[in-house]
Amino acid sequence: MSTRDIEKLPKSLDFSHHLSDIAKARAPSPLKTFYKYYGRPGLLALAGGIPHPDYFPFATLEATTLAIDTYSDTPGEPGSPSPLSWLWNLFSPPAKPRTTRITVPKYVSDPINDVNLATSLQYTMARGIVPLQEFLQDYSARFYKPGFSDFATLVHTGNTDAWSRVIYNLLNPGDSLLVEEWTYPGALSTALPVGVHAVAVPLDSMGMRPDALREILENWDETARGFKRPRLLYTVPIGQNPSGLTTAEARKRAIYEICVEFDIIIGEDDPYFILQEGEYEVPEVRVKRQKALVSKKMTEEDEIEEFIGTLEPSYLRYDYQGRVIRCDTFSKTIAPGSRVGWFTCNPLFAERFERAGEVSTQAPSGFAQSMITQLLVKTWGMGGYVRWLKGIRAEYTTRRDALIDAIVHEMDVELVRGEGILEGAMVFQGTVKDDEKGRMVEKSRKKIRVSFVPPTSGMFVWLRVDFTGLLPPIRAPDEEEKDANHETRFWIKLAESGLLILPGWVFRGEKDHPPSNPNVYGHYRVSFSDSTSENMTKASKIFAKVLKEYFHQ
């Protein structure tokens, strides 16, 4: 998106009526207001009690980084070592990965535009160092193409920090928040202690349901609810945590227009945006597709645009008013310990978030900013970063495929077209296999027990176990009431058998109102992000074994 194209877009509306009492009361930090003068030629700066950079014990900051094409950009060609690599290494030493050495000096001739430790390790503004600011502004413009012209970007210390600033700057105690019926628990852990009420919106195979959202807002009864209608919506639209669902264009447009009608701010938490793996394919189809691939030469600019074109757009693409607050992070593309991310939102909210940062986290760590900026801006550039992202996406696609392959191998699975809330999705339904000796499982027990929709994005497979036909468990004397259900009992059996996954109750949007009866359906989030193919196979065997035992007990 060129500067001229951006200038043609409408400016954001004034959303100051959405600010919380804290946000309205917070003035700029009196000390930070003086930093805008620093760096001016000829200025004698004796105002700040800042340490002299000479006394920073770091002369340089250096790192050895992987090559941008370390990982194939084609799924099914994993860059991770083979489980048998130790055997090959007995006969020949493993090839060393290609690397590049990057160095950040303490002093440079242009301390504003070049990465340097004297600036990045010093007290500074909460908006971060200038080269990183410029990179993020360009990235958001190209990848998200916001529908309003005056969008701003601002660094934060990861999406947990970002969401905390959103809550404190937009909501007061007693306000309410719209969330997906299964949602990321960290978002609620931030909001609930402040006295914010969560209101869950039902999901289907395409994400949050617009009809359900409208019904909640149109029929809001403040007296019956005991609190005002929500003004903020929280959503993880790509690779939704925990369900793995992805919200596409038509659904996003519909939800956005409802939010316009009812004046709702959209908090778009999108850490899995790059991990859009696409539809799952069975191994035979994957092999044929890989053989049919034909590489084509493109310019770097064309490669960037082609990659962006493969991604489901952000809510920002459809935001012509500036009511979307997008939270991004480098946690899934660089490293979670870097604690660097950024907002893309209207300038009013960005300014309020910056003021909040001045008196809390300030800017992200200067070490992290230096390394990330030197890597992305001065070493890789946008084209190199996109090549890295393509490799990362392919790696997680291969991991997703490995987990689903393993699950399918351990059960008798059929692929059916979803009905009801899963309408339009291809659903995998699994039954218990015959035992190892070939003996048939009784027909009464040979019913569909596990179902899931293969995720097209993210890091998780969301399994549903059908407990119909089993009597509700009797609560044990030393058991809490919330644990006396099949969902939790089955999860405990899995953990005791050596498999730790997460049960559905962790992700309830409304803790006291589960989306389904846990004695009828149990839900479980299974991650494929950080395990080996071998361990995924072992995990699937344990799951199938415990499933059979649980229904035969």
Coordinates of C-alpha atoms in Angstrom, one line a residue:
M1 CA 0.0 0.0 0.0
S2 CA 1.6 3.2 -1.1
T3 CA 1.6 6.5 0.8
R4 CA -0.7 8.0 -1.8
D5 CA -3.2 5.1 -1.4
I6 CA -3.1 5.4 2.4
E7 CA -3.8 9.2 2.1
K8 CA -7.0 8.5 0.2
L9 CA -8.5 6.5 3.0
P10 CA -10.7 8.0 5.7
K11 CA -9.3 9.1 9.0
S12 CA -10.3 7.3 12.2
L13 CA -13.2 8.5 14.2
D14 CA -13.0 10.0 17.7
F15 CA -13.3 7.1 20.2
S16 CA -12.5 9.1 23.3
H17 CA -15.8 8.1 24.8
H18 CA -14.4 4.6 25.0
L19 CA -11.5 5.6 27.3
S20 CA -11.6 4.4 30.9
D21 CA -11.5 6.7 33.9
I22 CA -7.8 5.8 34.3
A23 CA -7.0 6.6 30.7
K24 CA -8.8 9.9 30.9
A25 CA -7.0 10.9 34.0
R26 CA -3.5 9.9 33.0
A27 CA -1.2 12.8 31.9
P28 CA 2.1 12.4 30.1
S29 CA 5.0 11.4 32.3
P30 CA 6.7 14.8 33.1
L31 CA 10.1 13.3 32.7
K32 CA 9.4 11.6 29.4
T33 CA 8.1 14.8 27.8
F34 CA 11.7 16.2 27.8
Y35 CA 13.1 13.3 25.8
K36 CA 11.9 14.7 22.5
Y37 CA 14.6 17.3 22.7
Y38 CA 17.4 14.7 23.1
G39 CA 19.6 14.2 20.0
R40 CA 19.2 17.7 18.6
P41 CA 22.5 19.0 17.2
G42 CA 24.2 21.4 19.6
L43 CA 21.9 20.8 22.5
L44 CA 23.5 20.8 25.9
A45 CA 21.5 18.1 27.8
L46 CA 21.9 18.5 31.5
A47 CA 18.2 17.8 32.4
G48 CA 18.1 14.0 32.9
G49 CA 19.6 11.8 35.5
I50 CA 20.7 9.3 32.9
P51 CA 23.8 7.1 33.1
H52 CA 26.6 7.8 30.7
P53 CA 26.9 5.2 27.9
D54 CA 30.6 4.9 28.5
Y55 CA 29.8 3.1 31.7
F56 CA 27.6 0.5 30.1
P57 CA 29.7 -2.7 30.3
F58 CA 28.8 -3.8 26.8
A59 CA 31.1 -2.7 24.0
T60 CA 29.1 -4.6 21.4
L61 CA 26.2 -7.0 21.3
E62 CA 26.7 -10.0 19.0
A63 CA 24.8 -13.0 17.9
T64 CA 25.0 -15.8 15.4
T65 CA 21.7 -16.1 13.5
L66 CA 20.4 -18.8 11.2
A67 CA 20.1 -18.2 7.4
I68 CA 16.8 -17.1 6.2
D69 CA 16.3 -20.3 4.1
T70 CA 17.4 -22.7 6.9
Y71 CA 13.9 -24.3 6.6
S72 CA 12.3 -25.3 3.4
D73 CA 9.3 -23.2 2.5
T74 CA 7.5 -26.4 1.4
P75 CA 5.6 -28.4 4.0
G76 CA 6.7 -32.0 4.3
E77 CA 10.4 -31.2 4.1
P78 CA 11.1 -30.8 7.8
G79 CA 14.3 -29.0 8.8
S80 CA 14.4 -30.6 12.2
P81 CA 16.9 -33.5 12.7
S82 CA 15.6 -37.0 12.0
P83 CA 15.1 -39.3 15.1
L84 CA 17.9 -41.5 13.6
S85 CA 20.3 -38.6 13.1
W86 CA 22.5 -39.8 15.9
L87 CA 23.1 -43.0 13.9
W88 CA 24.3 -41.2 10.8
N89 CA 26.4 -38.9 12.9
L90 CA 28.5 -41.9 14.0
F91 CA 29.8 -42.2 10.5
S92 CA 29.9 -38.6 9.3
P93 CA 29.7 -35.4 11.3
P94 CA 26.4 -33.5 11.0
A95 CA 26.5 -30.5 8.6
K96 CA 26.7 -27.2 10.5
P97 CA 23.8 -24.9 9.8
R98 CA 24.6 -21.8 7.7
T99 CA 24.7 -18.8 9.9
T100 CA 25.3 -15.0 9.8
R101 CA 27.0 -13.0 12.5
I102 CA 25.4 -9.7 13.5
T103 CA 26.9 -7.1 15.7
V104 CA 25.4 -4.0 17.4
P105 CA 28.0 -1.5 18.3
K106 CA 27.8 0.9 21.2
Y107 CA 28.4 4.1 19.2
V108 CA 27.5 5.0 15.6
S109 CA 27.6 8.2 13.6
D110 CA 23.8 8.4 13.2
P111 CA 22.4 7.3 16.6
I112 CA 18.8 8.0 15.6
N113 CA 18.6 5.9 12.5
D114 CA 21.3 3.2 13.1
V115 CA 21.0 0.5 15.8
N116 CA 23.4 1.2 18.7
L117 CA 23.7 0.3 22.4
A118 CA 24.2 3.9 23.6
T119 CA 20.6 4.6 22.5
S120 CA 18.8 1.3 22.9
L121 CA 20.2 0.6 26.4
Q122 CA 19.5 4.1 27.6
Y123 CA 16.4 5.6 29.2
T124 CA 14.2 6.4 26.3
M125 CA 10.6 7.0 25.0
A126 CA 8.1 4.2 25.5
R127 CA 7.6 4.0 21.7
G128 CA 11.0 2.2 21.2
I129 CA 14.0 2.9 18.9
V130 CA 13.4 4.6 15.6
P131 CA 14.5 1.9 13.1
L132 CA 12.1 -0.6 14.7
Q133 CA 9.3 1.9 14.8
E134 CA 9.7 2.5 11.0
F135 CA 9.9 -1.2 10.2
L136 CA 6.7 -2.0 12.2
Q137 CA 4.8 0.9 10.5
D138 CA 5.8 -0.4 7.1
Y139 CA 5.0 -4.1 8.0
S140 CA 1.5 -3.2 9.3
A141 CA 0.8 -1.1 6.2
R142 CA 1.9 -3.9 3.8
F143 CA 0.5 -7.0 5.6
Y144 CA -2.7 -5.6 7.1
K145 CA -3.6 -2.7 4.8
P146 CA -5.7 -0.9 7.4
G147 CA -8.9 0.8 6.0
F148 CA -8.2 4.1 7.7
S149 CA -5.3 6.5 6.9
D150 CA -4.0 7.6 10.3
F151 CA -3.2 4.2 11.8
A152 CA -0.3 4.2 14.3
T153 CA 2.0 1.4 15.5
L154 CA 3.5 1.2 19.0
V155 CA 5.8 -1.3 20.6
H156 CA 4.9 -3.3 23.7
T157 CA 6.4 -6.1 25.6
G158 CA 4.3 -8.9 24.2
N159 CA 0.6 -9.5 23.8
T160 CA 0.0 -10.1 27.5
D161 CA 1.3 -6.6 28.2
A162 CA -0.7 -5.3 25.2
W163 CA -4.0 -6.8 26.3
S164 CA -3.4 -5.5 29.9
R165 CA -3.1 -1.9 28.5
V166 CA -6.2 -2.4 26.4
I167 CA -8.2 -3.5 29.5
Y168 CA -7.0 -0.7 31.7
N169 CA -7.4 2.0 29.1
L170 CA -10.8 1.1 27.8
L171 CA -12.8 -0.5 30.6
N172 CA -13.8 0.4 34.2
P173 CA -14.6 -2.0 37.0
G174 CA -18.1 -3.3 36.4
D175 CA -17.9 -3.0 32.6
S176 CA -18.2 -6.1 30.4
L177 CA -16.2 -7.8 27.7
L178 CA -17.3 -10.0 24.8
V179 CA -15.2 -13.2 24.3
E180 CA -15.5 -16.4 22.3
E181 CA -17.2 -19.2 24.2
W182 CA -13.9 -21.1 24.2
T183 CA -11.2 -18.5 24.7
Y184 CA -7.6 -17.9 25.7
P185 CA -7.6 -17.9 29.6
G186 CA -4.8 -15.4 29.9
A187 CA -7.1 -12.7 28.5
L188 CA -9.7 -13.4 31.2
S189 CA -7.0 -13.5 33.9
T190 CA -6.2 -9.9 33.0
A191 CA -9.8 -8.7 32.9
L192 CA -11.7 -10.5 35.6
P193 CA -9.6 -9.3 38.6
V194 CA -10.3 -5.7 37.5
G195 CA -14.0 -6.4 38.0
V196 CA -14.8 -6.8 34.2
H197 CA -17.6 -9.3 33.4
A198 CA -17.0 -11.8 30.5
V199 CA -19.9 -12.5 28.1
A200 CA -19.3 -15.5 25.9
V201 CA -20.4 -15.6 22.2
P202 CA -21.0 -19.0 20.6
L203 CA -18.7 -20.3 17.9
D204 CA -19.2 -22.5 14.8
S205 CA -16.7 -23.9 12.3
M206 CA -16.0 -20.4 10.9
G207 CA -15.3 -18.7 14.2
M208 CA -17.5 -16.3 16.2
R209 CA -21.1 -16.4 15.1
P210 CA -22.5 -13.0 13.9
D211 CA -26.1 -14.1 14.5
A212 CA -25.3 -15.0 18.1
L213 CA -23.3 -11.7 18.6
R214 CA -26.3 -9.7 17.3
E215 CA -28.7 -11.6 19.5
I216 CA -26.7 -10.8 22.6
L217 CA -26.4 -7.1 21.8
E218 CA -29.9 -6.6 20.6
N219 CA -31.6 -8.3 23.5
W220 CA -29.3 -7.0 26.2
D221 CA -31.1 -6.6 29.5
E222 CA -29.0 -4.5 31.8
T223 CA -31.3 -5.1 34.8
A224 CA -31.2 -8.9 34.4
R225 CA -27.5 -9.0 33.7
G226 CA -26.5 -6.5 36.4
F227 CA -24.0 -4.7 34.2
K228 CA -23.9 -2.5 31.1
R229 CA -23.8 -3.8 27.5
P230 CA -20.2 -4.7 26.4
R231 CA -18.1 -2.1 24.6
L232 CA -15.1 -4.3 23.8
L233 CA -14.8 -7.6 22.0
Y234 CA -11.8 -9.9 22.4
T235 CA -11.0 -12.4 19.6
V236 CA -8.2 -14.6 18.4
P237 CA -9.3 -14.9 14.7
I238 CA -6.5 -16.9 13.2
G239 CA -5.7 -20.4 14.7
Q240 CA -8.1 -19.5 17.5
N241 CA -6.8 -20.6 20.9
P242 CA -7.9 -23.3 21.8
S243 CA -10.2 -24.4 18.9
G244 CA -7.8 -23.8 16.0
L245 CA -10.6 -22.1 14.0
T246 CA -9.8 -19.4 11.5
T247 CA -12.2 -16.5 10.8
A248 CA -12.3 -15.6 7.1
E249 CA -13.2 -12.5 5.2
A250 CA -17.0 -12.7 5.0
R251 CA -17.3 -13.6 8.7
K252 CA -15.0 -10.7 9.7
R253 CA -16.9 -8.2 7.7
A254 CA -20.2 -9.3 9.2
I255 CA -18.8 -9.1 12.8
Y256 CA -17.2 -5.7 12.1
E257 CA -20.4 -4.2 10.8
I258 CA -22.3 -5.4 14.0
C259 CA -19.5 -3.8 16.0
V260 CA -20.0 -0.5 14.1
E261 CA -23.8 -0.7 14.7
F262 CA -23.4 -1.2 18.4
D263 CA -20.2 0.8 18.9
I264 CA -18.0 -2.0 19.9
I265 CA -14.1 -1.8 19.9
I266 CA -12.5 -5.0 18.5
G267 CA -9.4 -6.3 20.3
E268 CA -7.7 -8.5 17.7
D269 CA -5.1 -10.8 19.4
D270 CA -3.4 -12.5 16.5
P271 CA -0.2 -14.3 17.5
Y272 CA -0.7 -17.1 15.0
F273 CA -1.3 -14.9 12.0
I274 CA 1.8 -16.2 10.1
L275 CA 1.0 -19.8 11.0
Q276 CA -1.7 -20.2 8.4
E277 CA -0.9 -23.8 7.4
G278 CA -3.8 -24.4 5.0
E279 CA -6.1 -27.4 4.7
Y280 CA -4.9 -30.7 6.0
E281 CA -4.2 -33.4 3.4
V282 CA -3.7 -37.1 3.8
P283 CA -0.2 -38.3 3.2
E284 CA -0.8 -39.7 -0.2
V285 CA -2.2 -36.4 -1.5
R286 CA 0.7 -34.5 0.1
V287 CA 3.2 -36.6 -1.7
K288 CA 1.5 -36.0 -5.1
R289 CA 1.3 -32.3 -4.4
Q290 CA 5.0 -32.1 -3.6
K291 CA 6.0 -33.9 -6.7
A292 CA 3.9 -31.6 -8.8
L293 CA 5.4 -28.4 -7.4
V294 CA 7.2 -26.2 -9.9
S295 CA 9.4 -23.5 -8.6
K296 CA 9.2 -20.1 -10.3
K297 CA 11.6 -17.2 -10.2
M298 CA 10.2 -13.9 -8.9
T299 CA 11.5 -10.6 -7.7
E300 CA 11.8 -10.1 -4.0
E301 CA 8.9 -7.6 -4.1
D302 CA 6.7 -10.1 -5.9
E303 CA 7.6 -12.9 -3.4
I304 CA 6.5 -10.6 -0.5
E305 CA 3.2 -9.8 -2.1
E306 CA 2.5 -13.4 -3.1
F307 CA 3.1 -14.5 0.5
I308 CA 0.9 -11.8 1.9
G309 CA -1.8 -12.9 -0.6
T310 CA -1.9 -16.4 1.0
L311 CA -2.9 -15.0 4.4
E312 CA -6.4 -14.4 5.6
P313 CA -6.6 -10.6 6.1
S314 CA -6.7 -8.9 9.5
Y315 CA -9.8 -7.1 10.8
L316 CA -7.8 -4.0 10.1
R317 CA -8.4 -4.5 6.3
Y318 CA -12.1 -3.9 6.8
D319 CA -11.8 -1.2 9.5
Y320 CA -12.8 2.1 8.0
Q321 CA -13.4 3.8 11.4
G322 CA -10.3 2.9 13.4
R323 CA -12.1 0.7 16.0
V324 CA -9.8 -2.3 15.7
I325 CA -6.9 -2.6 18.1
R326 CA -4.5 -5.2 16.7
C327 CA -2.0 -6.9 19.0
D328 CA 1.0 -8.5 17.3
T329 CA 4.0 -10.3 18.8
F330 CA 7.4 -11.7 17.7
S331 CA 6.8 -14.6 20.1
K332 CA 5.9 -17.1 17.4
T333 CA 8.2 -15.9 14.6
I334 CA 11.4 -14.9 16.5
A335 CA 11.2 -16.0 20.2
P336 CA 8.8 -15.6 23.1
G337 CA 11.5 -14.5 25.5
S338 CA 12.2 -11.5 23.4
R339 CA 9.1 -9.8 24.8
V340 CA 8.6 -7.5 21.8
G341 CA 5.4 -6.9 20.0
W342 CA 3.4 -4.0 18.7
F343 CA -0.1 -2.4 18.5
T344 CA -1.7 -1.2 15.2
C345 CA -4.6 1.0 16.0
N346 CA -6.0 4.6 15.8
P347 CA -3.6 7.4 17.0
L348 CA -5.8 8.2 20.1
F349 CA -5.5 4.7 21.5
A350 CA -1.8 4.5 20.6
E351 CA -1.1 7.7 22.5
R352 CA -3.0 6.4 25.6
F353 CA -1.2 3.1 25.4
E354 CA 2.1 4.9 25.2
R355 CA 1.3 7.0 28.3
A356 CA 0.4 3.7 30.1
G357 CA 3.8 2.2 29.0
E358 CA 5.7 5.2 30.3
V359 CA 4.7 4.4 33.9
S360 CA 4.8 0.5 33.6
T361 CA 6.9 -1.5 31.3
Q362 CA 8.3 1.5 29.4
A363 CA 9.8 0.3 26.1
P364 CA 10.8 -3.4 25.6
S365 CA 14.3 -4.4 26.6
G366 CA 17.0 -2.6 24.8
F367 CA 18.8 -5.8 24.2
A368 CA 15.8 -7.4 22.5
Q369 CA 15.1 -4.3 20.5
S370 CA 18.7 -4.1 19.3
M371 CA 18.9 -7.7 18.2
I372 CA 15.5 -7.9 16.5
T373 CA 16.0 -4.6 14.7
Q374 CA 19.6 -5.4 13.6
L375 CA 18.3 -8.8 12.3
L376 CA 15.1 -7.6 10.6
V377 CA 16.0 -4.1 9.4
K378 CA 19.8 -4.1 8.9
T379 CA 20.4 -7.8 8.0
W380 CA 17.4 -9.5 6.5
G381 CA 15.2 -6.7 5.3
M382 CA 11.5 -7.3 4.6
G383 CA 12.2 -9.8 1.8
G384 CA 14.5 -11.9 4.0
Y385 CA 12.1 -11.8 6.9
V386 CA 9.3 -13.0 4.6
R387 CA 11.5 -15.9 3.5
W388 CA 12.1 -16.8 7.2
L389 CA 8.3 -16.7 7.8
K390 CA 7.6 -19.0 4.9
G391 CA 10.0 -21.6 6.3
I392 CA 8.5 -21.3 9.8
R393 CA 5.0 -21.7 8.4
A394 CA 6.0 -24.8 6.5
E395 CA 7.6 -26.3 9.6
Y396 CA 4.5 -25.9 11.6
T397 CA 2.4 -27.3 8.8
T398 CA 4.5 -30.4 8.8
R399 CA 4.1 -30.7 12.6
R400 CA 0.3 -30.3 12.3
D401 CA 0.2 -33.0 9.6
A402 CA 2.3 -35.3 11.8
L403 CA 0.0 -35.0 14.8
I404 CA -3.2 -35.6 12.7
D405 CA -1.5 -38.5 10.9
A406 CA -0.7 -40.1 14.3
I407 CA -4.3 -39.6 15.6
V408 CA -5.8 -41.1 12.4
H409 CA -3.4 -44.1 12.6
E410 CA -4.6 -45.0 16.1
M411 CA -8.3 -45.0 15.4
D412 CA -10.8 -46.0 12.7
V413 CA -11.5 -42.6 11.3
E414 CA -14.0 -41.4 8.7
L415 CA -14.2 -38.0 7.1
V416 CA -17.7 -36.4 7.1
R417 CA -19.2 -33.1 6.2
G418 CA -20.1 -31.2 9.4
E419 CA -23.6 -30.4 10.5
G420 CA -25.1 -27.9 12.9
I421 CA -22.4 -25.6 14.3
L422 CA -19.8 -27.5 12.2
E423 CA -21.7 -27.0 9.0
G424 CA -19.3 -26.4 6.1
A425 CA -16.3 -28.1 7.8
M426 CA -14.8 -31.4 7.1
V427 CA -15.0 -33.3 10.4
F428 CA -12.8 -36.3 11.3
Q429 CA -14.8 -38.8 13.4
G430 CA -12.9 -41.6 15.2
T431 CA -14.0 -44.9 16.7
V432 CA -12.1 -47.3 18.9
K433 CA -10.1 -49.8 16.8
D434 CA -10.2 -53.5 17.2
D435 CA -7.6 -54.7 19.8
E436 CA -4.1 -55.7 19.0
K437 CA -5.0 -59.4 18.7
G438 CA -7.6 -58.6 16.0
R439 CA -10.6 -59.2 18.3
M440 CA -13.6 -57.1 17.3
V441 CA -14.8 -54.4 19.7
E442 CA -18.4 -54.9 20.7
K443 CA -20.8 -53.1 18.4
S444 CA -22.4 -51.3 21.2
R445 CA -19.0 -49.8 22.1
K446 CA -18.0 -49.2 18.4
K447 CA -19.6 -45.8 18.2
I448 CA -18.0 -42.4 17.3
R449 CA -16.2 -41.2 20.4
V450 CA -13.7 -38.6 19.1
S451 CA -14.2 -35.8 16.5
F452 CA -12.2 -32.9 15.4
V453 CA -11.8 -30.4 12.6
P454 CA -8.2 -30.3 11.4
P455 CA -7.0 -26.7 12.0
T456 CA -5.9 -24.6 9.1
S457 CA -3.9 -22.3 11.3
G458 CA -2.1 -22.0 14.7
M459 CA -0.6 -24.7 17.0
F460 CA -3.5 -26.7 18.3
V461 CA -5.9 -29.6 17.5
W462 CA -9.2 -29.3 19.4
L463 CA -10.6 -32.8 20.2
R464 CA -14.1 -33.6 21.3
V465 CA -14.8 -36.8 23.2
D466 CA -18.4 -38.1 23.2
F467 CA -19.3 -39.5 26.6
T468 CA -23.0 -40.2 25.9
G469 CA -24.1 -43.6 27.2
L470 CA -22.0 -43.3 30.3
L471 CA -23.6 -42.5 33.6
P472 CA -22.5 -39.3 35.3
P473 CA -19.6 -40.1 37.7
I474 CA -20.3 -40.2 41.4
R475 CA -18.3 -37.5 43.3
A476 CA -15.6 -39.0 45.5
P477 CA -15.3 -37.7 49.1
D478 CA -12.1 -35.9 48.5
E479 CA -13.0 -34.6 45.0
E480 CA -14.1 -31.1 44.2
E481 CA -17.5 -30.7 42.7
K482 CA -16.1 -29.1 39.5
D483 CA -13.9 -32.2 38.9
A484 CA -16.7 -34.7 39.2
N485 CA -17.4 -35.0 35.5
H486 CA -16.2 -37.1 32.6
E487 CA -14.2 -34.4 30.9
T488 CA -12.0 -33.9 34.0
R489 CA -11.9 -37.6 34.9
F490 CA -10.7 -38.6 31.4
W491 CA -8.1 -35.9 31.4
I492 CA -6.8 -37.1 34.8
K493 CA -6.5 -40.7 33.4
L494 CA -4.5 -39.3 30.4
A495 CA -2.1 -37.4 32.7
E496 CA -1.6 -40.5 35.0
S497 CA -0.9 -42.5 31.9
G498 CA 1.9 -40.1 30.8
L499 CA 0.1 -37.7 28.4
L500 CA -0.5 -34.1 29.4
I501 CA -2.9 -32.1 27.3
L502 CA -5.3 -29.3 28.4
P503 CA -9.0 -29.9 29.3
G504 CA -11.8 -27.8 27.9
W505 CA -12.8 -26.2 31.3
V506 CA -9.6 -24.2 31.2
F507 CA -10.8 -22.3 28.2
R508 CA -14.4 -21.5 29.1
G509 CA -15.4 -18.0 28.1
E510 CA -17.8 -17.9 31.1
K511 CA -16.4 -20.0 33.9
D512 CA -19.7 -20.8 35.4
H513 CA -21.5 -21.5 32.1
P514 CA -19.8 -24.2 30.1
P515 CA -20.6 -24.3 26.3
S516 CA -21.5 -27.9 26.6
N517 CA -22.2 -30.5 29.4
P518 CA -18.8 -31.9 30.4
N519 CA -20.5 -35.2 31.2
V520 CA -21.7 -35.5 27.6
Y521 CA -18.8 -33.9 25.7
G522 CA -15.3 -33.4 26.8
H523 CA -13.0 -31.0 25.0
Y524 CA -9.2 -31.2 24.9
R525 CA -6.5 -29.0 23.4
V526 CA -3.5 -30.8 21.9
S527 CA -0.5 -28.9 20.9
F528 CA 1.7 -29.9 17.9
S529 CA 4.1 -27.0 18.2
D530 CA 7.1 -28.3 20.2
S531 CA 7.0 -32.1 20.1
T532 CA 8.8 -34.5 17.9
S533 CA 6.9 -36.8 15.4
E534 CA 8.0 -39.8 17.5
N535 CA 6.4 -38.3 20.6
M536 CA 3.2 -37.3 18.8
T537 CA 2.9 -41.0 17.8
K538 CA 3.4 -42.1 21.4
A539 CA 0.9 -39.5 22.6
S540 CA -1.7 -40.8 20.1
K541 CA -1.2 -44.3 21.2
I542 CA -1.7 -43.3 24.9
F543 CA -4.8 -41.4 24.0
A544 CA -6.4 -44.3 22.1
K545 CA -5.5 -46.8 24.8
V546 CA -6.9 -44.6 27.7
L547 CA -10.0 -43.9 25.6
K548 CA -10.7 -47.6 25.1
E549 CA -10.0 -48.3 28.8
Y550 CA -12.3 -45.5 30.0
F551 CA -15.3 -46.8 28.1
H552 CA -14.6 -50.4 29.1
Q553 CA -14.2 -49.8 32.8

